[in-house]
């Protein structure tokens, strides 16, 4: 039976059954949520950031709650690309959903090396390149915080892989549109935004920063207005698929991002609040199409009325 | 295995000024929980505070349909929880984490609880005394003062040995429970190899327990508390460092760890 | 009787009885709160941004609540410098507290003209220069978003006034330390941060931006972690008094900013939540000094322990 | 003059599925309030939602020690308010804003309420009937449907003229109350110059009232609702545009405006 209301989207030649992804670093390697939700219901799963070598990450504490948000300074803890391929890909490959591997590195060479090794794998649909992690000393945000280095990083990666590439952008910049233009120029197939805002919290009793890493990345509903403004600006200015991220808790929030111009969305912190969030939003979007008698979810994308 | 479920509140009993015992209906958790496991609770329906709160499973009802958590009001989340009443429902993830490993039969068993540390140890004690001679089990119960001491009467009536201490000496011995514990095993000349120790309490106290366990090479399991985001092993936010520098997740690799193996601050 | 616990601070030669100010745009011209709090308890009052000519501001709606925050797009509505001097200064002058006038403009010339006219006034203790308003088409943020224009603006102003100058910085930049260095170079006597983060909210029913101005500035507890990180970075890097702003609701929050390196703080959105907030914080800080037996509030500034 | 005060809740009565009448104790507000004034309430103690919520003063007790607000649950703030109970206290700023100006004696008075618009008009009506012939006062009461119609019985027993309409015709006449009002003054051939009209209701309805008032050059005062931050005139967030392009603050320059003077959308 043909679906009457169509949630599917195409990004860079990849077809997703719906526009709901789970955001890197908030969903482990997928398997952690297998007991809690039906992963096949998702548009796709994005893995934790993978680096060339295993990383232990930052000292504890690594998370703290803030008003309507949280700070994290995990520090890209992950098992390294080889272990990832051996231990995690087999599970991911079996899922009836799209798999996007998020890649990070301290040097462009490292990004390229990870991408090369992933290119030999079956079961991956796309890569998301994290040039926006605020919680590591080298790399990460360094690449995402100016158009030139963002360009250089994405260009090199594109030269070494045939996977479609999503460049994940940082909000900690004066002009995110400039960075988006640079990565488009470099060949990125899509952009995702936003990664976390740099933030800090202090324990006034101990007179110490709460996080082991001193600063961390702010996520959750607190940052939704910032994310939405950036998505709207980038979608308006750059002719590239935009994936919206930041504080999405429910269908309403997801609709805001779609209207602002995002063709897909990612659920991050909300997975911690309620593991069902992403599945609820898939259902919620379906219900919305029905209620409003809109045929395709893509008919909503960017349909914000400005007078 | 961890489930997400909606658990009806059966009761919420105020035990002290800030301490509550909440009983939730959940056959799944009650049937599968082991001492040391915890639940991750969404305290608010309007997402404020945003993240879930972790609580040790304190007791499981005899008919295995309900379980209890024991908690202290320390902030927004626990404040909201303290207002839950029969008829309310609570969104729970659980049971989560590893559990205490029960000791071999021949061991002398000691439980060392500071403040709210009684929460998981009570569940453990109830399992232990089903299988062990009561007089081979000693419970060290510490609190700041008489007012904050919990469960002393109940423990007394359970038949196992009980040693009480308060920081200010207002009841029982005076001093930190860890020091009382150390003196006791010295005085009674226990062979550390014959002991099985289980402990839970504030970070500072557990830090002392790791020192003692490392010095005496004691089998000592401690249950850790740390800020948790996901509670299911996905975010790597809740880590504790092992001796070898490796980080472990408290939520799924713990919350119970061998005191000799971890570095606390 | 000498005060045993000393809340006073000196910034650029101006002595404040305590470090608590009320933030520009959230406290009108002071008189609006006269019936509600004892204004003489405050360290100082900062006025709405004043421009050369009267401004009507942006179309409604101008505010919307977001998770633990709010967006505003007032658009610098104000009565213009001449009316301000005539109608508002007489009231302000009588207050037993410090008066800081916040100045904005569309061109450097306009800033300079406003500053010149204010320089002929009695009763003003300091000026705060708003080079960070996100809600106007010209000027405002344009000056604050890069070090060169920030330098030019502050330099010109310093050349035309003997008032001590606070440069109010925007968080919507890649590197706020760079901008802080530039305004120091230009002669600023202090910096205040942060102004609001650019944000947006969408009415999904109407499919329209909620704010008449489309985007607005995010303030309130939601942004506190971002503000704190920026204050800490600037205080560490730049040898200039730093005034901390962003989401401060209570004494605890104020202490976080002082520890991070702010010598004074401003209360913004919290005035709306509880008009007593600023006075409560003054009392709270006093109580804190007593409890901890700390002689001077200045002994707390920047005393964050980093290991 | 506006005060900040802590008002004890005397009662919170549920009038309809989502409509509540909250009675607060405050001699200051009760003694000084005029019809049209509102209060700005901090609904939550944990600052979530963050900002205060504005509510018209609905009635003042005879002994001038208590006042009422009438509200509908539409979101987080009103939901919290609906759970207030006697014994609770509420942080209130008030009374705020200008008030309806009472008509000259010889005028024919008409009140036009849509939905919750009854809230401030009820206070006004109670003042009016003290000084005016009841049959010179006509109340136009509109609602979506019978289920949402409020106060029809009470208004009936007050003795003034009452005209009821619902969008779906489930009770009274069928149609928008603004259209019924327009037809009525046409039918009865009222001289617009002899009318004094007061109106409150949803934005769309008030927009219609401004159209009618402008066309007929009618003396018509409307009470506006808009998102408010400070509520005391400091932030300039709550503006409405006058005909001449000038923005006025609804909180202190209003909430009552001459319908001929403002541009609504
Ligand atoms: C595995 C595990 C089991 C736990 N079992 C129990 C239990 O059985 N009974 C009980 O009362 N508490 C238990 N806790 C601690 C409990 O989760 C916290 O007290 C609770 O999250 C505080 O929430 P709040 O919103 O009231 O406080 P907040 O407002 O979040 O914080 C108040 C204070 O408590 C501290 N705090 C917050 N979260 C934690 C945490 N996860 N661990 C330690 N300190 C924290 C904060 O740093 C702050 O100083 C457990 C924690 C973990 C991780
Ligand atoms: C001067 C004044 C007097 C008012 N008098 C009354 C009254 O007597 N009775 C009553 O029920 N309501 C009254 N209101 C409206 C009332 O303030 C809002 O319904 C309330 O703020 C909604 O809060 P919430 O948190 O429940 O909803 P939110 O979660 O904040 O919002 C829910 C919905 O209500 C809309 N809304 C929010 N605030 C307002 C507002 N200030 N005006 C209009 N729509 C809003 C939102 O856009 C949204 O669609 C008055 C408003 C003003 C400005
Ligand atoms: C605990 C945590 C870990 C994260 N780790 C990563 C990561 O490894 N790589 C990455 O690109 N983004 C990471 N992020 C950022 C999220 O993917 C997302 O961009 C951000 O949290 C904003 O979305 P949210 O508000 O929905 O959480 C992490 C976020 C959190 C909260
Ligand atoms: C309604 C509103 C109006 C504001 N107007 C101004 C302004 O005119 N000039 C200015 O420099 N900052 C203005 N601000 C920014 C505040 O002064 C402050 O920097 C910001 O709100 C962050 O602090 P907070 O989180 O405590 O509100 C305004 C903020 C709000 C909420
Ligand atoms: S809380 Fe997320 S891994 Fe433990
Ligand atoms: S709400 Fe601030 S001026 Fe009216």
Coordinates of N, CA, C and O in Angstrom, one line a residue, chain B residues 11-76:
Chain B
X11 N 2.9 5.0 47.2 CA 3.0 5.8 48.4 C 4.2 6.6 48.4 O 5.2 6.3 47.7
X12 N 4.2 7.7 49.2 CA 5.4 8.5 49.3 C 5.5 8.9 50.8 O 4.8 9.8 51.2
X13 N 6.3 8.3 51.5 CA 6.4 8.4 53.0 C 7.5 9.3 53.4 O 8.6 9.2 52.9
X14 N 7.2 10.3 54.2 CA 8.2 11.2 54.7 C 8.8 10.6 55.9 O 8.2 10.4 57.0
X15 N 10.1 10.3 55.9 CA 10.8 9.6 57.0 C 11.5 10.6 57.9 O 11.6 10.4 59.1
X16 N 12.0 11.7 57.3 CA 12.6 12.7 58.1 C 12.3 14.0 57.4 O 11.7 14.0 56.4
X17 N 12.9 15.1 58.0 CA 12.6 16.4 57.4 C 12.7 16.4 55.9 O 11.9 17.0 55.2
X18 N 13.8 15.8 55.4 CA 14.1 15.9 54.0 C 14.2 14.5 53.3 O 14.6 14.5 52.1
X19 N 13.9 13.5 54.0 CA 14.0 12.2 53.5 C 12.7 11.5 53.2 O 11.8 11.5 54.1
X20 N 12.6 10.9 52.0 CA 11.3 10.3 51.6 C 11.5 8.9 51.1 O 12.6 8.6 50.6
X21 N 10.5 8.1 51.3 CA 10.5 6.7 50.7 C 9.4 6.6 49.7 O 8.2 6.7 50.1
X22 N 9.7 6.5 48.5 CA 8.7 6.5 47.4 C 8.5 5.0 46.9 O 9.5 4.4 46.6
X23 N 7.3 4.6 46.9 CA 7.0 3.2 46.4 C 6.3 3.3 45.1 O 5.3 4.0 44.9
X24 N 6.9 2.6 44.1 CA 6.4 2.6 42.8 C 5.9 1.2 42.3 O 6.6 0.2 42.7
X25 N 4.9 1.2 41.6 CA 4.4 -0.1 41.1 C 5.1 -0.5 39.8 O 5.0 0.3 38.8
X26 N 5.8 -1.5 39.7 CA 6.4 -2.0 38.5 C 6.8 -3.5 38.6 O 7.9 -3.8 39.1
X27 N 6.0 -4.4 38.2 CA 6.4 -5.8 38.2 C 7.7 -6.0 37.5 O 8.6 -6.8 38.0
X28 N 7.9 -5.4 36.4 CA 9.1 -5.7 35.6 C 10.4 -5.3 36.4 O 11.3 -6.2 36.5
X29 N 10.4 -4.1 37.0 CA 11.6 -3.7 37.8 C 11.7 -4.6 39.0 O 12.8 -5.1 39.4
X30 N 10.6 -4.8 39.7 CA 10.6 -5.5 40.9 C 11.1 -7.0 40.7 O 11.8 -7.5 41.6
X31 N 10.7 -7.6 39.6 CA 11.1 -9.0 39.4 C 12.6 -9.1 39.0 O 13.2 -10.1 39.2
X32 N 13.1 -8.1 38.3 CA 14.4 -8.3 37.7 C 15.5 -7.5 38.4 O 16.7 -7.8 38.2
X33 N 15.2 -6.6 39.4 CA 16.2 -5.8 40.0 C 17.1 -6.6 40.9 O 16.6 -7.6 41.6
X34 N 18.4 -6.3 41.0 CA 19.3 -6.9 41.9 C 19.9 -5.7 42.8 O 20.0 -4.6 42.3
X35 N 20.4 -6.1 44.0 CA 21.0 -5.0 44.8 C 22.1 -4.3 44.1 O 23.0 -5.0 43.6
X36 N 22.0 -3.0 44.1 CA 23.0 -2.2 43.4 C 22.5 -1.5 42.1 O 22.9 -0.4 41.7
X37 N 21.5 -2.1 41.6 CA 20.8 -1.5 40.4 C 20.1 -0.2 40.8 O 19.8 0.0 41.9
X38 N 19.9 0.6 39.8 CA 19.2 1.9 40.0 C 18.2 2.1 39.0 O 18.1 1.4 38.0
X39 N 17.4 3.2 39.2 CA 16.4 3.6 38.2 C 16.7 5.1 37.9 O 17.3 5.8 38.6
X40 N 16.3 5.4 36.6 CA 16.5 6.8 36.2 C 15.2 7.4 35.9 O 14.4 7.0 35.0
X41 N 14.8 8.4 36.7 CA 13.5 8.9 36.8 C 13.3 10.3 36.2 O 14.1 11.2 36.4
X42 N 12.3 10.5 35.4 CA 11.9 11.8 34.8 C 11.0 12.4 35.9 O 9.9 12.0 36.0
X43 N 11.6 13.4 36.6 CA 10.8 13.9 37.7 C 9.7 14.9 37.3 O 8.7 15.0 38.0
X44 N 10.0 15.6 36.2 CA 9.0 16.7 35.9 C 8.3 16.4 34.6 O 8.9 15.8 33.7
X45 N 7.1 16.8 34.5 CA 6.4 16.6 33.2 C 6.6 17.8 32.2 O 6.5 17.6 31.0
X46 N 7.1 18.9 32.8 CA 7.3 20.1 31.9 C 8.7 20.3 31.5 O 9.1 21.3 31.0
X47 N 9.5 19.2 31.7 CA 10.9 19.2 31.3 C 11.8 20.2 32.0 O 12.8 20.7 31.5
X48 N 11.4 20.6 33.2 CA 12.2 21.4 34.1 C 12.1 20.9 35.5 O 11.1 21.0 36.1
X49 N 13.2 20.4 36.1 CA 14.5 20.3 35.4 C 14.5 19.3 34.2 O 13.6 18.5 34.2
X50 N 15.5 19.4 33.4 CA 15.4 18.7 32.1 C 15.8 17.2 32.2 O 15.1 16.4 31.7
X51 N 16.9 17.0 32.9 CA 17.4 15.6 32.8 C 16.8 14.7 33.9 O 16.2 15.2 34.9
X52 N 16.9 13.4 33.7 CA 16.4 12.5 34.7 C 17.3 12.5 35.9 O 18.4 13.0 35.9
X53 N 16.8 11.8 37.0 CA 17.5 11.7 38.3 C 17.7 10.3 38.6 O 16.7 9.5 38.4
X54 N 18.9 9.9 39.1 CA 19.1 8.5 39.4 C 18.9 8.2 40.8 O 19.3 8.9 41.7
X55 N 18.3 7.0 41.1 CA 18.1 6.6 42.5 C 18.3 5.1 42.6 O 17.7 4.3 41.8
X56 N 19.0 4.7 43.6 CA 19.2 3.3 43.8 C 17.9 2.6 44.2 O 17.0 3.2 44.8
X57 N 17.8 1.3 43.8 CA 16.6 0.6 44.3 C 16.9 0.2 45.7 O 17.9 -0.4 46.1
X58 N 15.9 0.5 46.5 CA 16.1 0.5 48.0 C 15.5 -0.8 48.6 O 16.0 -1.4 49.5
X59 N 14.5 -1.3 47.9 CA 13.8 -2.5 48.4 C 12.8 -2.9 47.4 O 12.3 -2.1 46.6
X60 N 12.6 -4.2 47.3 CA 11.6 -4.8 46.4 C 10.5 -5.4 47.2 O 10.8 -6.1 48.2
X61 N 9.3 -5.2 46.9 CA 8.2 -5.7 47.7 C 8.2 -7.3 47.6 O 8.6 -7.9 46.7
X62 N 7.6 -7.9 48.6 CA 7.6 -9.4 48.7 C 6.9 -10.0 47.5 O 7.4 -11.0 47.0
X63 N 5.8 -9.4 47.1 CA 5.1 -10.0 45.9 C 5.7 -9.6 44.6 O 5.1 -9.9 43.5
X64 N 6.8 -8.9 44.6 CA 7.5 -8.5 43.4 C 6.7 -7.7 42.4 O 6.7 -7.9 41.2
X65 N 5.9 -6.8 42.9 CA 5.1 -5.9 42.0 C 5.5 -4.5 42.2 O 5.2 -3.6 41.4
X66 N 6.1 -4.2 43.4 CA 6.5 -2.8 43.7 C 7.9 -2.7 44.2 O 8.5 -3.7 44.7
X67 N 8.5 -1.5 44.0 CA 9.8 -1.3 44.6 C 9.9 0.1 45.2 O 9.0 0.9 44.9
X68 N 10.9 0.3 46.0 CA 11.0 1.5 46.7 C 12.3 2.2 46.4 O 13.3 1.6 46.1
X69 N 12.3 3.6 46.4 CA 13.5 4.3 46.4 C 13.5 5.2 47.7 O 12.4 5.6 48.2
X70 N 14.7 5.5 48.2 CA 14.8 6.3 49.4 C 15.6 7.5 49.0 O 16.7 7.4 48.4
X71 N 15.1 8.7 49.2 CA 15.8 9.8 48.7 C 15.7 11.0 49.6 O 14.9 11.1 50.4
X72 N 16.7 11.9 49.4 CA 16.8 13.1 50.2 C 16.6 14.3 49.3 O 17.1 14.3 48.2
X73 N 15.9 15.3 49.8 CA 15.6 16.5 49.0 C 16.9 17.4 49.0 O 17.2 17.9 50.1
X74 N 17.5 17.5 47.9 CA 18.7 18.3 47.8 C 18.6 19.4 46.8 O 19.5 20.3 46.7
X75 N 17.6 19.3 45.9 CA 17.5 20.3 44.8 C 16.2 20.2 44.2 O 15.2 19.7 44.7
X76 N 16.1 20.8 43.0 CA 14.8 20.9 42.3 C 14.2 19.6 42.0 O 13.0 19.4 42.2

